[in-house]
mmCIF file of C-alpha atoms and ligand atoms in Angstrom:
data_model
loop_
_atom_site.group_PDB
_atom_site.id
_atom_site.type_symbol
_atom_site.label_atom_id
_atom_site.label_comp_id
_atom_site.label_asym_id
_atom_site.label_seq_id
_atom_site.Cartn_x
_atom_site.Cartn_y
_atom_site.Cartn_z
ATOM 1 C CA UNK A 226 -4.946 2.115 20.152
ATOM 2 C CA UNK A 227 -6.411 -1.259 19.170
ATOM 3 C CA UNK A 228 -5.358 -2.483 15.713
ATOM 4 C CA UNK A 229 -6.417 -5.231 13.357
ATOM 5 C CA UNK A 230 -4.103 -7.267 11.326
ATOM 6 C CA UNK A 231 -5.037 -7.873 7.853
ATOM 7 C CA UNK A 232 -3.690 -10.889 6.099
ATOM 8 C CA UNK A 233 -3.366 -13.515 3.310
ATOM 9 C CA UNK A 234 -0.722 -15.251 3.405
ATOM 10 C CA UNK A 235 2.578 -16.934 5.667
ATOM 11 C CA UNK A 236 2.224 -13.453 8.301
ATOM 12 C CA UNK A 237 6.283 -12.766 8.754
ATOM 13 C CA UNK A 238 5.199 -9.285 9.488
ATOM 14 C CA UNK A 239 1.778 -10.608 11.459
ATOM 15 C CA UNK A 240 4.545 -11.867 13.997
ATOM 16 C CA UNK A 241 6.549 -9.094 14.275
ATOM 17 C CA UNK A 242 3.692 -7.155 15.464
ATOM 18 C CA UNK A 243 3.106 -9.787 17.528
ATOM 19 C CA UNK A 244 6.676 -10.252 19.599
ATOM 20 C CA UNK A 245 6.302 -6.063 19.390
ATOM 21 C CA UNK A 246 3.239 -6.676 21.344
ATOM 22 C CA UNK A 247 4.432 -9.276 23.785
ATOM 23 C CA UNK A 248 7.756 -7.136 24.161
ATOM 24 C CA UNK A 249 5.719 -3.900 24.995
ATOM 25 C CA UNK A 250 7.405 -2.646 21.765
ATOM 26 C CA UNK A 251 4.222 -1.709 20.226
ATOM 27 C CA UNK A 252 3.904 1.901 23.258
ATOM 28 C CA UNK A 253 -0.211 2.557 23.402
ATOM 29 C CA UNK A 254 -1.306 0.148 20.720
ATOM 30 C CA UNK A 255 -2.180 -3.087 20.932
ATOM 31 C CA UNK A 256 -2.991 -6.291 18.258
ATOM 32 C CA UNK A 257 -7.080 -6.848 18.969
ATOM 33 C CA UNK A 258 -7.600 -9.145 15.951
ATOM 34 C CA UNK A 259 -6.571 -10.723 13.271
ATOM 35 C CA UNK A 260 -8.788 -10.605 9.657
ATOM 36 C CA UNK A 261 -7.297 -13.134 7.451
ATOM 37 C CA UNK A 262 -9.405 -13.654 3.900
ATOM 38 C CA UNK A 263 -8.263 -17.372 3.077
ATOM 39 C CA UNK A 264 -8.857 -19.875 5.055
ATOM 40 C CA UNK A 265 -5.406 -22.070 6.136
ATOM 41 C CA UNK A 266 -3.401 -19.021 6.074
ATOM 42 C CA UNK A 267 -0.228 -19.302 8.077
ATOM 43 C CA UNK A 268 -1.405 -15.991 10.040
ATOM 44 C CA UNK A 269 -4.047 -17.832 11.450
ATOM 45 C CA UNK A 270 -1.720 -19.813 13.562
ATOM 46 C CA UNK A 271 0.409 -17.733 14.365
ATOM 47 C CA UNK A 272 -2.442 -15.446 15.793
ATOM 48 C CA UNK A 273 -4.302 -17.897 17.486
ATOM 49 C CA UNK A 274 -0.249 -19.183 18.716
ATOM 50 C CA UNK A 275 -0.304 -15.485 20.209
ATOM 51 C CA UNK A 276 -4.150 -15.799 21.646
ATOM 52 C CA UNK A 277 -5.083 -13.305 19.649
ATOM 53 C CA UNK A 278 -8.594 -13.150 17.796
ATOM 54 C CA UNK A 279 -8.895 -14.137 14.431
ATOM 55 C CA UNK A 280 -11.634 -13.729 12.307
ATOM 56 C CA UNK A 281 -11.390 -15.362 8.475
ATOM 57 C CA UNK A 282 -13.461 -13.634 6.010
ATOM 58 C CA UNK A 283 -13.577 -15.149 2.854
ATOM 59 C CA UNK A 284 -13.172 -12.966 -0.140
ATOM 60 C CA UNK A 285 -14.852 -16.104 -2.782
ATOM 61 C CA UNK A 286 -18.387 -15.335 -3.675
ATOM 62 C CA UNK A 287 -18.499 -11.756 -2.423
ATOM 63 C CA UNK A 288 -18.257 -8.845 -4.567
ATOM 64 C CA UNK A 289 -15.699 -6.024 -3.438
ATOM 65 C CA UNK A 290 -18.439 -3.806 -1.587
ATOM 66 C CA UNK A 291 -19.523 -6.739 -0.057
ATOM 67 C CA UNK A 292 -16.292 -8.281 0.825
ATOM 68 C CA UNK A 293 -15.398 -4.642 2.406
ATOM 69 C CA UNK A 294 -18.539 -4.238 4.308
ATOM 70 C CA UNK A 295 -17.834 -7.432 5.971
ATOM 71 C CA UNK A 296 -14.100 -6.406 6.825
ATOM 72 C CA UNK A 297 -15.402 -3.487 8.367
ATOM 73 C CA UNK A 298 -17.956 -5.331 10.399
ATOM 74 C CA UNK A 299 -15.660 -7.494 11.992
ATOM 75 C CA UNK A 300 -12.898 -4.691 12.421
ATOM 76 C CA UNK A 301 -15.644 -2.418 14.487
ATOM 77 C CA UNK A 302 -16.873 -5.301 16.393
ATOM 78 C CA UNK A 303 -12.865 -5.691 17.736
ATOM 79 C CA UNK A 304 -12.979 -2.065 18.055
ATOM 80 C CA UNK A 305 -10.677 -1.599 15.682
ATOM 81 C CA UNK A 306 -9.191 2.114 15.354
ATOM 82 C CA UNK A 307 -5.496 1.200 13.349
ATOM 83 C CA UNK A 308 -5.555 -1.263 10.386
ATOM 84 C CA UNK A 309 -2.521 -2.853 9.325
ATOM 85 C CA UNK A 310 -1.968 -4.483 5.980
ATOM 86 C CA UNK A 311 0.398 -7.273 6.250
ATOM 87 C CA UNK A 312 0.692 -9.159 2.986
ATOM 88 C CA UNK A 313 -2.987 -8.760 2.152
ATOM 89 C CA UNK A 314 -3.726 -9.331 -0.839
ATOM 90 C CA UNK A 315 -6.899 -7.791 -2.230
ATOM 91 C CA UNK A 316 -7.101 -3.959 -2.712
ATOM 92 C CA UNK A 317 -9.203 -2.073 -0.303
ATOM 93 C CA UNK A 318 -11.210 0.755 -2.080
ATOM 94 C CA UNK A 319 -13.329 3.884 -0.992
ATOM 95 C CA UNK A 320 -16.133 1.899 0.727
ATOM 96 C CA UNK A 321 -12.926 0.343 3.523
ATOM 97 C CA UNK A 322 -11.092 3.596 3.748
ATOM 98 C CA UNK A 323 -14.029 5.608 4.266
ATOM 99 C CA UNK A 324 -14.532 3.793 7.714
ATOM 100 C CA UNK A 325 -10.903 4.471 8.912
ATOM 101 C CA UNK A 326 -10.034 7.227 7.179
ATOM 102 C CA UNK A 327 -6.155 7.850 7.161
ATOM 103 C CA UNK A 328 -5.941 5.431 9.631
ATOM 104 C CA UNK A 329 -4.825 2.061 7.322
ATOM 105 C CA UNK A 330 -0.947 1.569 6.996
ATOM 106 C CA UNK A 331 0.539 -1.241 4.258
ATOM 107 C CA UNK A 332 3.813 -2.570 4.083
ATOM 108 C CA UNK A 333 5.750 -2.753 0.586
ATOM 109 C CA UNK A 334 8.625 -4.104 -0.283
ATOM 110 C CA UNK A 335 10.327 -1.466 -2.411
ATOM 111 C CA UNK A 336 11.249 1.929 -1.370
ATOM 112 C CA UNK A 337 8.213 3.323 -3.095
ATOM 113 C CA UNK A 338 7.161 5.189 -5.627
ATOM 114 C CA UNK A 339 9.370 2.681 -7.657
ATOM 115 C CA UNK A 340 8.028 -0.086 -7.913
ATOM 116 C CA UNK A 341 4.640 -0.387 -6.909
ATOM 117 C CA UNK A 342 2.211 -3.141 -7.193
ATOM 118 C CA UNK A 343 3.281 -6.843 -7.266
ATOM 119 C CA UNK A 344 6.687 -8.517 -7.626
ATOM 120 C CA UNK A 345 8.533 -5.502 -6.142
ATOM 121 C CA UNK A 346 11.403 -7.265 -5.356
ATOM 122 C CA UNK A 347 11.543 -8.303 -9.337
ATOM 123 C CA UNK A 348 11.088 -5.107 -10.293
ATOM 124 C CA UNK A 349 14.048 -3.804 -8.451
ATOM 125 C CA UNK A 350 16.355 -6.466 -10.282
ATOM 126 C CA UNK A 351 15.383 -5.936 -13.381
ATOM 127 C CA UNK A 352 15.374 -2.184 -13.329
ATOM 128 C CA UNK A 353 19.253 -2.677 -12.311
ATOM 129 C CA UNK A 354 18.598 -0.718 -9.116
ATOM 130 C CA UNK A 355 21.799 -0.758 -6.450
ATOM 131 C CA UNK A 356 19.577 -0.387 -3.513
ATOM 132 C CA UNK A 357 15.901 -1.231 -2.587
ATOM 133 C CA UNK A 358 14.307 -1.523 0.652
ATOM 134 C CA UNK A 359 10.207 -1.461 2.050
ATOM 135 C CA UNK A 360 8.004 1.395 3.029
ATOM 136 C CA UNK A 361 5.076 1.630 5.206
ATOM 137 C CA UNK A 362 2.502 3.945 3.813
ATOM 138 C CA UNK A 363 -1.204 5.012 4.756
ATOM 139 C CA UNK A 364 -3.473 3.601 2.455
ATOM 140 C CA UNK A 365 -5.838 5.380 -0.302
ATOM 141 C CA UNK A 366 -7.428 4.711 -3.251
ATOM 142 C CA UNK A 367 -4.376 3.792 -5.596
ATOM 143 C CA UNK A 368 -2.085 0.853 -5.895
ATOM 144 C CA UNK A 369 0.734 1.591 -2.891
ATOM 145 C CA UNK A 370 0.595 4.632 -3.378
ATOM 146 C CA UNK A 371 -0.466 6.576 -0.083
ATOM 147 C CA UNK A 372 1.431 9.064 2.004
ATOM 148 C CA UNK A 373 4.864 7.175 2.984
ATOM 149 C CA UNK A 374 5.312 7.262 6.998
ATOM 150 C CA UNK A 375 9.134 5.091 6.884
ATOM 151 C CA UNK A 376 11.153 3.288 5.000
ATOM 152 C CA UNK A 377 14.396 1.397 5.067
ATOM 153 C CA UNK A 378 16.768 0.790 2.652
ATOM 154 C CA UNK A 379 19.187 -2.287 1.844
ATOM 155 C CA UNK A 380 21.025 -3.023 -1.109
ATOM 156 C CA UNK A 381 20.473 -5.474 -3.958
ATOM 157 C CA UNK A 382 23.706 -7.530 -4.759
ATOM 158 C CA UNK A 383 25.413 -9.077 -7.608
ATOM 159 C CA UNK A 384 23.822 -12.270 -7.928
ATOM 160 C CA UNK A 385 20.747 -11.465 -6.036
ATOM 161 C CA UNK A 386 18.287 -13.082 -7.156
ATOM 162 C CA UNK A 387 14.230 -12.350 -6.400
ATOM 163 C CA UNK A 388 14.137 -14.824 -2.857
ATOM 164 C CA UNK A 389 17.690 -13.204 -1.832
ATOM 165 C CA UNK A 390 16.635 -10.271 -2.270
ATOM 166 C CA UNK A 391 13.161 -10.273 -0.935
ATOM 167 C CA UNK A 392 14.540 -11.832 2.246
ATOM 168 C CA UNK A 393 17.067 -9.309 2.996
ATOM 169 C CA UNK A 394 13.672 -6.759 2.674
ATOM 170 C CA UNK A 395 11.986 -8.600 4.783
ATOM 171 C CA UNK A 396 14.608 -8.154 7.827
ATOM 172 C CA UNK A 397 14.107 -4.540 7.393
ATOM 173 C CA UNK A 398 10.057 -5.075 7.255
ATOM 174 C CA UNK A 399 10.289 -6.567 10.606
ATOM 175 C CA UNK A 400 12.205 -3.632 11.990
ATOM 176 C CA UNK A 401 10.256 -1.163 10.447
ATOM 177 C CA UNK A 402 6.491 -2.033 10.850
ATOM 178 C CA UNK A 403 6.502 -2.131 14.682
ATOM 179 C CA UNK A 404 8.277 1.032 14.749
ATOM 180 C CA UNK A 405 5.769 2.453 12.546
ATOM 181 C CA UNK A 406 2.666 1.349 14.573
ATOM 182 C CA UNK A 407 4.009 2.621 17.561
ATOM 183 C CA UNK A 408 4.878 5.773 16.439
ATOM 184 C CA UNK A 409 0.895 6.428 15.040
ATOM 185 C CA UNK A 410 -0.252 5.044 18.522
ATOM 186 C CA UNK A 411 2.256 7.523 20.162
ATOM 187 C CA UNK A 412 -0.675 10.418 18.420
ATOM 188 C CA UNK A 413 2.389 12.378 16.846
ATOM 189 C CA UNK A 414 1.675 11.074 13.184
ATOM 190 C CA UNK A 415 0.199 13.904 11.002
ATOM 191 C CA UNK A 416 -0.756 13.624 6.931
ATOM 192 C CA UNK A 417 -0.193 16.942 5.553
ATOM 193 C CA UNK A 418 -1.691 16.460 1.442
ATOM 194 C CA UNK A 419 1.130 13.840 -0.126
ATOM 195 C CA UNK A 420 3.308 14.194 3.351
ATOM 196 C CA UNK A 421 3.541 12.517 6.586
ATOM 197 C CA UNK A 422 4.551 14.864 9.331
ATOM 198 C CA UNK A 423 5.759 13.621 12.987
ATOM 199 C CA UNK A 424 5.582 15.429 15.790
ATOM 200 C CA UNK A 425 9.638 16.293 16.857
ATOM 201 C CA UNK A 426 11.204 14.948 14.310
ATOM 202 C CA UNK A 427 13.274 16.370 11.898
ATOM 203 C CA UNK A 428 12.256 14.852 8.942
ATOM 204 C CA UNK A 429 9.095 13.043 7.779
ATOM 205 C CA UNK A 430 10.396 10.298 9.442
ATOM 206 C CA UNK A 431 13.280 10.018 11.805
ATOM 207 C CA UNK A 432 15.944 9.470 8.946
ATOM 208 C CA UNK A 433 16.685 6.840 6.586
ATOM 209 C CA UNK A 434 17.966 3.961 7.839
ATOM 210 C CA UNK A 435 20.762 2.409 6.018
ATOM 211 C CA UNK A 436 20.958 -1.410 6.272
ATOM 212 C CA UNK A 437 24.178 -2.352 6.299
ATOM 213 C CA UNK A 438 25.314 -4.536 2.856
ATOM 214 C CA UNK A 439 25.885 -7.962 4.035
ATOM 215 C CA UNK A 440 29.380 -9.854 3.402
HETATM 216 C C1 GRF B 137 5.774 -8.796 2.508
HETATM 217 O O1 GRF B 137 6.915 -8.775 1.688
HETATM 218 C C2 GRF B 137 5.036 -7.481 2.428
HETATM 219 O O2 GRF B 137 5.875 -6.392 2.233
HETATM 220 C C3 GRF B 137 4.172 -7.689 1.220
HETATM 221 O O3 GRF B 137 3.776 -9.029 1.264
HETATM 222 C C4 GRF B 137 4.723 -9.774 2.010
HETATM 223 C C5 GRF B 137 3.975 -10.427 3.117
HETATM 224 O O4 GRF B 137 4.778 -11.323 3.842
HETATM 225 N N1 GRF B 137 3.074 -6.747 1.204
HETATM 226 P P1 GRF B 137 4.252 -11.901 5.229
HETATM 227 O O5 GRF B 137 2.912 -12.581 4.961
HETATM 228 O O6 GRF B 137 4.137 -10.766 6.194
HETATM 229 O O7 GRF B 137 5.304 -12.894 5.627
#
């Protein structure tokens, strides 16, 4: 299954597709390109680092139709059949989905529904929560709010402040994206309506996973 990598920003989670990859972590699928919308992006390094193809599409001076259209361009001409959000940061809408339908996964960090949209890891603080985490949905039309294929949980601590806590997250992102994109390319990945159903397990997805708390 050839997937394309869509970022913005530093790409933490770009690489840990990556060393999936290059570990044969990633079973059937493998990363055929890399769609980054600003130019400089730290993704684009570590992509090219990886000699992988990168393609920068500039959102500036496009509308949203037209900024889509020219996502999906470059994604068919990689022969893209998985997207991956990776800290992308522009919404997709219809006119993207349409031309991968259920087939676009995002990472968030919060263990969603709470806390959608941005500054998750705020969120969880200031709602007083004892526990957050990330989630890798499929993508449609709403603000992270697709069918939700994994997640993993960690807690927030006393003290914790919106960096502490969004890099404990991000330890569990790591883990959990990989996991995720092998398990679609493995074909046993079924959305049933608001649920995702895989093939032999016993759950929507194989069970939560607890992070440990950290001393
Ligand atoms: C991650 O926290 C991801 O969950 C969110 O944006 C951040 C991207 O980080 N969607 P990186 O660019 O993968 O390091």
């Amino acid at each position: 299954m050839r997937v394309g990598v869509l970022c913005s920003g530093r790409g933490s989670n770009l690489q840990s597709l990556l060393d999936a990859a290059k570990a044969n972590a990633l079973g059937g699928a493998e990363i055929a390109v890399v769609v980054c919308n600003i130019a400089g992006a730290g993704a684009i390094d570590r992509a090219k680092t990886a000699g992988v193809a990168v393609e920068v599409v500039e959102h500036k001076g496009l509308d949203r139709a037209a900024f889509e259209r020219a996502l999906v361009e470059r994604l068919r001409a990689h022969r893209v059949e998985l997207v991956c959000l990776a800290g992308f940061m522009r919404i997709v809408g219809r006119g993207f989905l349409d031309a991968f339908p259920d087939r676009v996964l995002n990472i968030h960090p919060s263990l969603l529904p709470s806390f959608p949209g941005l500054h998750a890891q705020r969120q969880a603080i200031e709602a007083g929560s004892r526990f957050s985490g990330c989630t890798i949905h499929f993508v449609d039309a709403g603000t992270d709010s697709g069918p939700i294929l994994s997640q993993a949980v960690v807690p927030v601590l006393p003290g914790d402040d919106e960096d502490a806590l969004a890099a404990r997250i991000l330890v569990a992102e790591h883990r959990i994206y990989p996991e995720a994109v092998k398990l679609v390319a493995s074909g046993k990945v079924h959305i049933e309506g608001r649920r995702v159903r895989v093939d032999g397990a016993a759950r929507p997805d194989d069970a939560p996973r607890f992070h440990p708390p950290l001393s």
